[in-house]
Amino acid sequence: MQNSPYTIAVAAVNASGNLSSFSNPGAALLVSAPGQAIETTIGSSGYTTTSGTSFSAPIVSGVVALMLDNRADFFLHFLALNAIGVCVAPV
């Protein structure tokens, strides 16, 4: 996965918190969220279980919003370091 200052890499994890097989690991990841075996609606009256990083995206959006609200200076610094391939852990 290539680092970019214009993207936020998202990983999907399973119920145990392990990286899902369809997610890419690496230093470019900012945050992960549940995205495997997610129960959702299908059609007008049914339910199904499915997986994908798209199901992680709403949670990730909320986490990033909280990070920006709480520590905008650190978050922007994190993105700049991420763009040049440096891995840091947000606190």
PDB file of N, CA and C in Angstrom:
ATOM      1  N   MET A   1       0.851  -1.177   0.000  1.00  0.00           N
ATOM      2  CA  MET A   1       0.000   0.000   0.000  1.00  0.00           C
ATOM      3  C   MET A   1       0.890   1.231   0.000  1.00  0.00           C
ATOM      4  N   GLN A   2       0.603   2.175  -0.859  1.00  0.00           N
ATOM      5  CA  GLN A   2       1.401   3.388  -0.970  1.00  0.00           C
ATOM      6  C   GLN A   2       0.860   4.458  -0.031  1.00  0.00           C
ATOM      7  N   ASN A   3       1.763   5.185   0.632  1.00  0.00           N
ATOM      8  CA  ASN A   3       1.364   6.275   1.511  1.00  0.00           C
ATOM      9  C   ASN A   3       0.979   7.498   0.690  1.00  0.00           C
ATOM     10  N   SER A   4      -0.046   8.194   1.130  1.00  0.00           N
ATOM     11  CA  SER A   4      -0.486   9.416   0.469  1.00  0.00           C
ATOM     12  C   SER A   4      -1.036  10.374   1.516  1.00  0.00           C
ATOM     13  N   PRO A   5      -0.679  11.651   1.438  1.00  0.00           N
ATOM     14  CA  PRO A   5      -1.223  12.613   2.400  1.00  0.00           C
ATOM     15  C   PRO A   5      -2.690  12.927   2.145  1.00  0.00           C
ATOM     16  N   TYR A   6      -3.249  12.414   1.050  1.00  0.00           N
ATOM     17  CA  TYR A   6      -4.622  12.723   0.677  1.00  0.00           C
ATOM     18  C   TYR A   6      -5.601  11.584   0.962  1.00  0.00           C
ATOM     19  N   THR A   7      -5.124  10.504   1.565  1.00  0.00           N
ATOM     20  CA  THR A   7      -5.995   9.367   1.852  1.00  0.00           C
ATOM     21  C   THR A   7      -5.838   8.915   3.286  1.00  0.00           C
ATOM     22  N   ILE A   8      -6.854   8.264   3.766  1.00  0.00           N
ATOM     23  CA  ILE A   8      -6.808   7.614   5.075  1.00  0.00           C
ATOM     24  C   ILE A   8      -7.043   6.144   4.816  1.00  0.00           C
ATOM     25  N   ALA A   9      -6.019   5.339   5.051  1.00  0.00           N
ATOM     26  CA  ALA A   9      -6.119   3.900   4.800  1.00  0.00           C
ATOM     27  C   ALA A   9      -6.965   3.257   5.894  1.00  0.00           C
ATOM     28  N   VAL A  10      -7.896   2.415   5.477  1.00  0.00           N
ATOM     29  CA  VAL A  10      -8.839   1.766   6.381  1.00  0.00           C
ATOM     30  C   VAL A  10      -8.627   0.259   6.330  1.00  0.00           C
ATOM     31  N   ALA A  11      -8.635  -0.373   7.485  1.00  0.00           N
ATOM     32  CA  ALA A  11      -8.567  -1.830   7.553  1.00  0.00           C
ATOM     33  C   ALA A  11      -9.834  -2.355   8.203  1.00  0.00           C
ATOM     34  N   ALA A  12     -10.266  -3.509   7.744  1.00  0.00           N
ATOM     35  CA  ALA A  12     -11.400  -4.189   8.358  1.00  0.00           C
ATOM     36  C   ALA A  12     -10.862  -5.279   9.269  1.00  0.00           C
ATOM     37  N   VAL A  13     -11.501  -5.440  10.419  1.00  0.00           N
ATOM     38  CA  VAL A  13     -11.124  -6.499  11.351  1.00  0.00           C
ATOM     39  C   VAL A  13     -12.332  -7.372  11.639  1.00  0.00           C
ATOM     40  N   ASN A  14     -12.062  -8.577  12.144  1.00  0.00           N
ATOM     41  CA  ASN A  14     -13.154  -9.481  12.505  1.00  0.00           C
ATOM     42  C   ASN A  14     -13.561  -9.249  13.959  1.00  0.00           C
ATOM     43  N   ALA A  15     -14.461 -10.062  14.474  1.00  0.00           N
ATOM     44  CA  ALA A  15     -14.975  -9.894  15.832  1.00  0.00           C
ATOM     45  C   ALA A  15     -13.898 -10.049  16.896  1.00  0.00           C
ATOM     46  N   SER A  16     -12.806 -10.723  16.558  1.00  0.00           N
ATOM     47  CA  SER A  16     -11.694 -10.900  17.507  1.00  0.00           C
ATOM     48  C   SER A  16     -10.678  -9.771  17.420  1.00  0.00           C
ATOM     49  N   GLY A  17     -10.876  -8.839  16.484  1.00  0.00           N
ATOM     50  CA  GLY A  17      -9.943  -7.740  16.317  1.00  0.00           C
ATOM     51  C   GLY A  17      -8.778  -8.055  15.402  1.00  0.00           C
ATOM     52  N   ASN A  18      -8.819  -9.212  14.747  1.00  0.00           N
ATOM     53  CA  ASN A  18      -7.761  -9.596  13.816  1.00  0.00           C
ATOM     54  C   ASN A  18      -8.042  -9.027  12.426  1.00  0.00           C
ATOM     55  N   LEU A  19      -6.981  -8.676  11.718  1.00  0.00           N
ATOM     56  CA  LEU A  19      -7.108  -8.131  10.377  1.00  0.00           C
ATOM     57  C   LEU A  19      -7.823  -9.121   9.469  1.00  0.00           C
ATOM     58  N   SER A  20      -8.826  -8.643   8.753  1.00  0.00           N
ATOM     59  CA  SER A  20      -9.551  -9.494   7.813  1.00  0.00           C
ATOM     60  C   SER A  20      -8.648  -9.856   6.644  1.00  0.00           C
ATOM     61  N   SER A  21      -8.893 -11.031   6.065  1.00  0.00           N
ATOM     62  CA  SER A  21      -8.039 -11.522   4.989  1.00  0.00           C
ATOM     63  C   SER A  21      -8.054 -10.613   3.763  1.00  0.00           C
ATOM     64  N   PHE A  22      -9.110  -9.837   3.558  1.00  0.00           N
ATOM     65  CA  PHE A  22      -9.210  -8.966   2.395  1.00  0.00           C
ATOM     66  C   PHE A  22      -8.664  -7.565   2.646  1.00  0.00           C
ATOM     67  N   SER A  23      -8.152  -7.302   3.860  1.00  0.00           N
ATOM     68  CA  SER A  23      -7.552  -6.009   4.178  1.00  0.00           C
ATOM     69  C   SER A  23      -6.042  -6.075   4.016  1.00  0.00           C
ATOM     70  N   ASN A  24      -5.457  -4.957   3.645  1.00  0.00           N
ATOM     71  CA  ASN A  24      -4.001  -4.882   3.512  1.00  0.00           C
ATOM     72  C   ASN A  24      -3.379  -4.381   4.806  1.00  0.00           C
ATOM     73  N   PRO A  25      -2.394  -5.101   5.329  1.00  0.00           N
ATOM     74  CA  PRO A  25      -1.692  -4.615   6.511  1.00  0.00           C
ATOM     75  C   PRO A  25      -0.645  -3.578   6.112  1.00  0.00           C
ATOM     76  N   GLY A  26      -0.097  -2.877   7.065  1.00  0.00           N
ATOM     77  CA  GLY A  26       1.013  -1.986   6.760  1.00  0.00           C
ATOM     78  C   GLY A  26       1.003  -0.707   7.554  1.00  0.00           C
ATOM     79  N   ALA A  27       2.113   0.001   7.444  1.00  0.00           N
ATOM     80  CA  ALA A  27       2.304   1.241   8.189  1.00  0.00           C
ATOM     81  C   ALA A  27       1.376   2.355   7.723  1.00  0.00           C
ATOM     82  N   ALA A  28       0.839   2.252   6.519  1.00  0.00           N
ATOM     83  CA  ALA A  28      -0.030   3.308   5.994  1.00  0.00           C
ATOM     84  C   ALA A  28      -1.406   3.315   6.662  1.00  0.00           C
ATOM     85  N   LEU A  29      -1.760   2.243   7.360  1.00  0.00           N
ATOM     86  CA  LEU A  29      -3.072   2.185   8.007  1.00  0.00           C
ATOM     87  C   LEU A  29      -3.157   3.189   9.139  1.00  0.00           C
ATOM     88  N   LEU A  30      -4.246   3.895   9.190  1.00  0.00           N
ATOM     89  CA  LEU A  30      -4.475   4.848  10.269  1.00  0.00           C
ATOM     90  C   LEU A  30      -5.350   4.236  11.353  1.00  0.00           C
ATOM     91  N   VAL A  31      -6.413   3.558  10.946  1.00  0.00           N
ATOM     92  CA  VAL A  31      -7.358   3.025  11.922  1.00  0.00           C
ATOM     93  C   VAL A  31      -8.082   1.825  11.298  1.00  0.00           C
ATOM     94  N   SER A  32      -8.539   0.939  12.144  1.00  0.00           N
ATOM     95  CA  SER A  32      -9.326  -0.201  11.672  1.00  0.00           C
ATOM     96  C   SER A  32     -10.648  -0.236  12.428  1.00  0.00           C
ATOM     97  N   ALA A  33     -11.604  -0.949  11.849  1.00  0.00           N
ATOM     98  CA  ALA A  33     -12.927  -1.054  12.449  1.00  0.00           C
ATOM     99  C   ALA A  33     -13.565  -2.359  11.989  1.00  0.00           C
ATOM    100  N   PRO A  34     -14.610  -2.814  12.677  1.00  0.00           N
ATOM    101  CA  PRO A  34     -15.281  -4.045  12.258  1.00  0.00           C
ATOM    102  C   PRO A  34     -15.732  -3.965  10.804  1.00  0.00           C
ATOM    103  N   GLY A  35     -15.473  -5.030  10.058  1.00  0.00           N
ATOM    104  CA  GLY A  35     -15.861  -5.045   8.651  1.00  0.00           C
ATOM    105  C   GLY A  35     -16.043  -6.449   8.119  1.00  0.00           C
ATOM    106  N   GLN A  36     -16.043  -7.426   9.003  1.00  0.00           N
ATOM    107  CA  GLN A  36     -16.193  -8.818   8.584  1.00  0.00           C
ATOM    108  C   GLN A  36     -17.401  -9.425   9.281  1.00  0.00           C
ATOM    109  N   ALA A  37     -18.211 -10.132   8.519  1.00  0.00           N
ATOM    110  CA  ALA A  37     -19.423 -10.767   9.036  1.00  0.00           C
ATOM    111  C   ALA A  37     -20.358  -9.735   9.677  1.00  0.00           C
ATOM    112  N   ILE A  38     -20.634  -8.678   8.929  1.00  0.00           N
ATOM    113  CA  ILE A  38     -21.521  -7.606   9.378  1.00  0.00           C
ATOM    114  C   ILE A  38     -22.943  -7.905   8.914  1.00  0.00           C
ATOM    115  N   GLU A  39     -23.884  -7.871   9.835  1.00  0.00           N
ATOM    116  CA  GLU A  39     -25.280  -8.107   9.469  1.00  0.00           C
ATOM    117  C   GLU A  39     -25.899  -6.793   9.013  1.00  0.00           C
ATOM    118  N   THR A  40     -26.560  -6.835   7.873  1.00  0.00           N
ATOM    119  CA  THR A  40     -27.149  -5.632   7.291  1.00  0.00           C
ATOM    120  C   THR A  40     -28.452  -6.000   6.582  1.00  0.00           C
ATOM    121  N   THR A  41     -29.179  -4.983   6.195  1.00  0.00           N
ATOM    122  CA  THR A  41     -30.445  -5.225   5.505  1.00  0.00           C
ATOM    123  C   THR A  41     -30.208  -5.539   4.030  1.00  0.00           C
ATOM    124  N   ILE A  42     -31.152  -6.289   3.476  1.00  0.00           N
ATOM    125  CA  ILE A  42     -31.136  -6.583   2.041  1.00  0.00           C
ATOM    126  C   ILE A  42     -32.575  -6.521   1.555  1.00  0.00           C
ATOM    127  N   GLY A  43     -32.784  -5.788   0.480  1.00  0.00           N
ATOM    128  CA  GLY A  43     -34.147  -5.642  -0.014  1.00  0.00           C
ATOM    129  C   GLY A  43     -35.008  -4.857   0.959  1.00  0.00           C
ATOM    130  N   SER A  44     -36.288  -5.097   0.916  1.00  0.00           N
ATOM    131  CA  SER A  44     -37.203  -4.323   1.761  1.00  0.00           C
ATOM    132  C   SER A  44     -37.496  -4.966   3.103  1.00  0.00           C
ATOM    133  N   SER A  45     -37.191  -6.261   3.263  1.00  0.00           N
ATOM    134  CA  SER A  45     -37.551  -6.872   4.543  1.00  0.00           C
ATOM    135  C   SER A  45     -36.594  -7.975   4.986  1.00  0.00           C
ATOM    136  N   GLY A  46     -35.418  -8.036   4.399  1.00  0.00           N
ATOM    137  CA  GLY A  46     -34.524  -9.125   4.752  1.00  0.00           C
ATOM    138  C   GLY A  46     -33.210  -8.657   5.345  1.00  0.00           C
ATOM    139  N   TYR A  47     -32.444  -9.621   5.820  1.00  0.00           N
ATOM    140  CA  TYR A  47     -31.130  -9.364   6.396  1.00  0.00           C
ATOM    141  C   TYR A  47     -30.127 -10.318   5.773  1.00  0.00           C
ATOM    142  N   THR A  48     -28.878  -9.890   5.733  1.00  0.00           N
ATOM    143  CA  THR A  48     -27.808 -10.728   5.224  1.00  0.00           C
ATOM    144  C   THR A  48     -26.530 -10.408   5.993  1.00  0.00           C
ATOM    145  N   THR A  49     -25.586 -11.309   5.946  1.00  0.00           N
ATOM    146  CA  THR A  49     -24.274 -11.084   6.547  1.00  0.00           C
ATOM    147  C   THR A  49     -23.270 -10.933   5.420  1.00  0.00           C
ATOM    148  N   THR A  50     -22.479  -9.877   5.486  1.00  0.00           N
ATOM    149  CA  THR A  50     -21.505  -9.596   4.434  1.00  0.00           C
ATOM    150  C   THR A  50     -20.258  -8.968   5.034  1.00  0.00           C
ATOM    151  N   SER A  51     -19.241  -8.770   4.226  1.00  0.00           N
ATOM    152  CA  SER A  51     -17.973  -8.230   4.712  1.00  0.00           C
ATOM    153  C   SER A  51     -17.408  -7.231   3.717  1.00  0.00           C
ATOM    154  N   GLY A  52     -16.549  -6.336   4.202  1.00  0.00           N
ATOM    155  CA  GLY A  52     -15.853  -5.387   3.345  1.00  0.00           C
ATOM    156  C   GLY A  52     -15.420  -4.157   4.101  1.00  0.00           C
ATOM    157  N   THR A  53     -14.388  -3.495   3.600  1.00  0.00           N
ATOM    158  CA  THR A  53     -13.920  -2.274   4.260  1.00  0.00           C
ATOM    159  C   THR A  53     -14.963  -1.157   4.179  1.00  0.00           C
ATOM    160  N   SER A  54     -15.901  -1.268   3.250  1.00  0.00           N
ATOM    161  CA  SER A  54     -16.980  -0.273   3.177  1.00  0.00           C
ATOM    162  C   SER A  54     -17.791  -0.249   4.459  1.00  0.00           C
ATOM    163  N   PHE A  55     -17.877  -1.370   5.139  1.00  0.00           N
ATOM    164  CA  PHE A  55     -18.614  -1.423   6.396  1.00  0.00           C
ATOM    165  C   PHE A  55     -17.804  -0.831   7.544  1.00  0.00           C
ATOM    166  N   SER A  56     -16.496  -0.740   7.370  1.00  0.00           N
ATOM    167  CA  SER A  56     -15.627  -0.113   8.369  1.00  0.00           C
ATOM    168  C   SER A  56     -15.648   1.409   8.245  1.00  0.00           C
ATOM    169  N   ALA A  57     -15.898   1.907   7.051  1.00  0.00           N
ATOM    170  CA  ALA A  57     -15.772   3.337   6.753  1.00  0.00           C
ATOM    171  C   ALA A  57     -16.590   4.260   7.666  1.00  0.00           C
ATOM    172  N   PRO A  58     -17.846   3.964   8.007  1.00  0.00           N
ATOM    173  CA  PRO A  58     -18.581   4.887   8.886  1.00  0.00           C
ATOM    174  C   PRO A  58     -17.949   5.016  10.271  1.00  0.00           C
ATOM    175  N   ILE A  59     -17.464   3.927  10.815  1.00  0.00           N
ATOM    176  CA  ILE A  59     -16.813   3.978  12.126  1.00  0.00           C
ATOM    177  C   ILE A  59     -15.503   4.744  12.026  1.00  0.00           C
ATOM    178  N   VAL A  60     -14.749   4.471  10.973  1.00  0.00           N
ATOM    179  CA  VAL A  60     -13.482   5.172  10.758  1.00  0.00           C
ATOM    180  C   VAL A  60     -13.719   6.672  10.619  1.00  0.00           C
ATOM    181  N   SER A  61     -14.763   7.062   9.912  1.00  0.00           N
ATOM    182  CA  SER A  61     -15.072   8.487   9.754  1.00  0.00           C
ATOM    183  C   SER A  61     -15.311   9.153  11.103  1.00  0.00           C
ATOM    184  N   GLY A  62     -16.034   8.467  11.968  1.00  0.00           N
ATOM    185  CA  GLY A  62     -16.282   9.000  13.312  1.00  0.00           C
ATOM    186  C   GLY A  62     -15.009   9.113  14.127  1.00  0.00           C
ATOM    187  N   VAL A  63     -14.143   8.111  14.047  1.00  0.00           N
ATOM    188  CA  VAL A  63     -12.875   8.131  14.780  1.00  0.00           C
ATOM    189  C   VAL A  63     -11.997   9.277  14.292  1.00  0.00           C
ATOM    190  N   VAL A  64     -11.895   9.450  12.988  1.00  0.00           N
ATOM    191  CA  VAL A  64     -11.076  10.525  12.424  1.00  0.00           C
ATOM    192  C   VAL A  64     -11.633  11.888  12.830  1.00  0.00           C
ATOM    193  N   ALA A  65     -12.950  12.037  12.840  1.00  0.00           N
ATOM    194  CA  ALA A  65     -13.552  13.302  13.278  1.00  0.00           C
ATOM    195  C   ALA A  65     -13.194  13.602  14.724  1.00  0.00           C
ATOM    196  N   LEU A  66     -13.238  12.588  15.575  1.00  0.00           N
ATOM    197  CA  LEU A  66     -12.853  12.781  16.972  1.00  0.00           C
ATOM    198  C   LEU A  66     -11.375  13.119  17.109  1.00  0.00           C
ATOM    199  N   MET A  67     -10.525  12.481  16.291  1.00  0.00           N
ATOM    200  CA  MET A  67      -9.096  12.782  16.321  1.00  0.00           C
ATOM    201  C   MET A  67      -8.835  14.232  15.900  1.00  0.00           C
ATOM    202  N   LEU A  68      -9.506  14.665  14.841  1.00  0.00           N
ATOM    203  CA  LEU A  68      -9.337  16.045  14.383  1.00  0.00           C
ATOM    204  C   LEU A  68      -9.823  17.041  15.428  1.00  0.00           C
ATOM    205  N   ASP A  69     -10.929  16.721  16.083  1.00  0.00           N
ATOM    206  CA  ASP A  69     -11.472  17.610  17.096  1.00  0.00           C
ATOM    207  C   ASP A  69     -10.575  17.691  18.319  1.00  0.00           C
ATOM    208  N   ASN A  70      -9.989  16.563  18.685  1.00  0.00           N
ATOM    209  CA  ASN A  70      -9.199  16.485  19.911  1.00  0.00           C
ATOM    210  C   ASN A  70      -7.755  16.937  19.729  1.00  0.00           C
ATOM    211  N   ARG A  71      -7.123  16.495  18.661  1.00  0.00           N
ATOM    212  CA  ARG A  71      -5.693  16.772  18.470  1.00  0.00           C
ATOM    213  C   ARG A  71      -5.394  17.072  17.005  1.00  0.00           C
ATOM    214  N   ALA A  72      -5.977  18.113  16.474  1.00  0.00           N
ATOM    215  CA  ALA A  72      -5.816  18.423  15.053  1.00  0.00           C
ATOM    216  C   ALA A  72      -4.355  18.602  14.666  1.00  0.00           C
ATOM    217  N   ASP A  73      -3.569  19.238  15.525  1.00  0.00           N
ATOM    218  CA  ASP A  73      -2.159  19.461  15.206  1.00  0.00           C
ATOM    219  C   ASP A  73      -1.404  18.145  15.073  1.00  0.00           C
ATOM    220  N   PHE A  74      -1.648  17.207  15.988  1.00  0.00           N
ATOM    221  CA  PHE A  74      -0.967  15.917  15.906  1.00  0.00           C
ATOM    222  C   PHE A  74      -1.456  15.118  14.708  1.00  0.00           C
ATOM    223  N   PHE A  75      -2.737  15.158  14.451  1.00  0.00           N
ATOM    224  CA  PHE A  75      -3.300  14.393  13.342  1.00  0.00           C
ATOM    225  C   PHE A  75      -2.716  14.849  12.014  1.00  0.00           C
ATOM    226  N   LEU A  76      -2.613  16.160  11.805  1.00  0.00           N
ATOM    227  CA  LEU A  76      -2.029  16.675  10.567  1.00  0.00           C
ATOM    228  C   LEU A  76      -0.551  16.304  10.470  1.00  0.00           C
ATOM    229  N   HIS A  77       0.145  16.314  11.599  1.00  0.00           N
ATOM    230  CA  HIS A  77       1.545  15.883  11.635  1.00  0.00           C
ATOM    231  C   HIS A  77       1.637  14.398  11.273  1.00  0.00           C
ATOM    232  N   PHE A  78       0.724  13.594  11.791  1.00  0.00           N
ATOM    233  CA  PHE A  78       0.685  12.170  11.477  1.00  0.00           C
ATOM    234  C   PHE A  78       0.525  11.954   9.978  1.00  0.00           C
ATOM    235  N   LEU A  79      -0.397  12.675   9.349  1.00  0.00           N
ATOM    236  CA  LEU A  79      -0.616  12.523   7.918  1.00  0.00           C
ATOM    237  C   LEU A  79       0.630  12.907   7.118  1.00  0.00           C
ATOM    238  N   ALA A  80       1.330  13.955   7.549  1.00  0.00           N
ATOM    239  CA  ALA A  80       2.544  14.372   6.845  1.00  0.00           C
ATOM    240  C   ALA A  80       3.622  13.302   6.957  1.00  0.00           C
ATOM    241  N   LEU A  81       3.806  12.736   8.140  1.00  0.00           N
ATOM    242  CA  LEU A  81       4.797  11.672   8.312  1.00  0.00           C
ATOM    243  C   LEU A  81       4.395  10.429   7.532  1.00  0.00           C
ATOM    244  N   ASN A  82       3.112  10.120   7.547  1.00  0.00           N
ATOM    245  CA  ASN A  82       2.606   8.963   6.819  1.00  0.00           C
ATOM    246  C   ASN A  82       2.895   9.094   5.324  1.00  0.00           C
ATOM    247  N   ALA A  83       2.804  10.296   4.815  1.00  0.00           N
ATOM    248  CA  ALA A  83       3.024  10.523   3.379  1.00  0.00           C
ATOM    249  C   ALA A  83       4.452  10.209   2.948  1.00  0.00           C
ATOM    250  N   ILE A  84       5.396  10.311   3.883  1.00  0.00           N
ATOM    251  CA  ILE A  84       6.792  10.004   3.528  1.00  0.00           C
ATOM    252  C   ILE A  84       7.210   8.612   4.021  1.00  0.00           C
ATOM    253  N   GLY A  85       6.244   7.851   4.522  1.00  0.00           N
ATOM    254  CA  GLY A  85       6.514   6.463   4.878  1.00  0.00           C
ATOM    255  C   GLY A  85       6.943   6.224   6.309  1.00  0.00           C
ATOM    256  N   VAL A  86       6.788   7.227   7.176  1.00  0.00           N
ATOM    257  CA  VAL A  86       7.161   7.067   8.581  1.00  0.00           C
ATOM    258  C   VAL A  86       5.938   6.588   9.353  1.00  0.00           C
ATOM    259  N   CYS A  87       6.100   5.536  10.142  1.00  0.00           N
ATOM    260  CA  CYS A  87       4.993   4.991  10.926  1.00  0.00           C
ATOM    261  C   CYS A  87       5.021   5.575  12.329  1.00  0.00           C
ATOM    262  N   VAL A  88       3.930   6.178  12.745  1.00  0.00           N
ATOM    263  CA  VAL A  88       3.784   6.677  14.117  1.00  0.00           C
ATOM    264  C   VAL A  88       2.457   6.172  14.658  1.00  0.00           C
ATOM    265  N   ALA A  89       2.346   6.100  15.969  1.00  0.00           N
ATOM    266  CA  ALA A  89       1.105   5.632  16.593  1.00  0.00           C
ATOM    267  C   ALA A  89       0.419   6.800  17.260  1.00  0.00           C
ATOM    268  N   PRO A  90      -0.779   7.181  16.806  1.00  0.00           N
ATOM    269  CA  PRO A  90      -1.511   8.275  17.463  1.00  0.00           C
ATOM    270  C   PRO A  90      -1.867   7.916  18.901  1.00  0.00           C
ATOM    271  N   VAL A  91      -1.806   8.916  19.779  1.00  0.00           N
ATOM    272  CA  VAL A  91      -2.178   8.707  21.183  1.00  0.00           C
ATOM    273  C   VAL A  91      -3.268   9.668  21.580  1.00  0.00           C
TER     274      VAL A  91
END
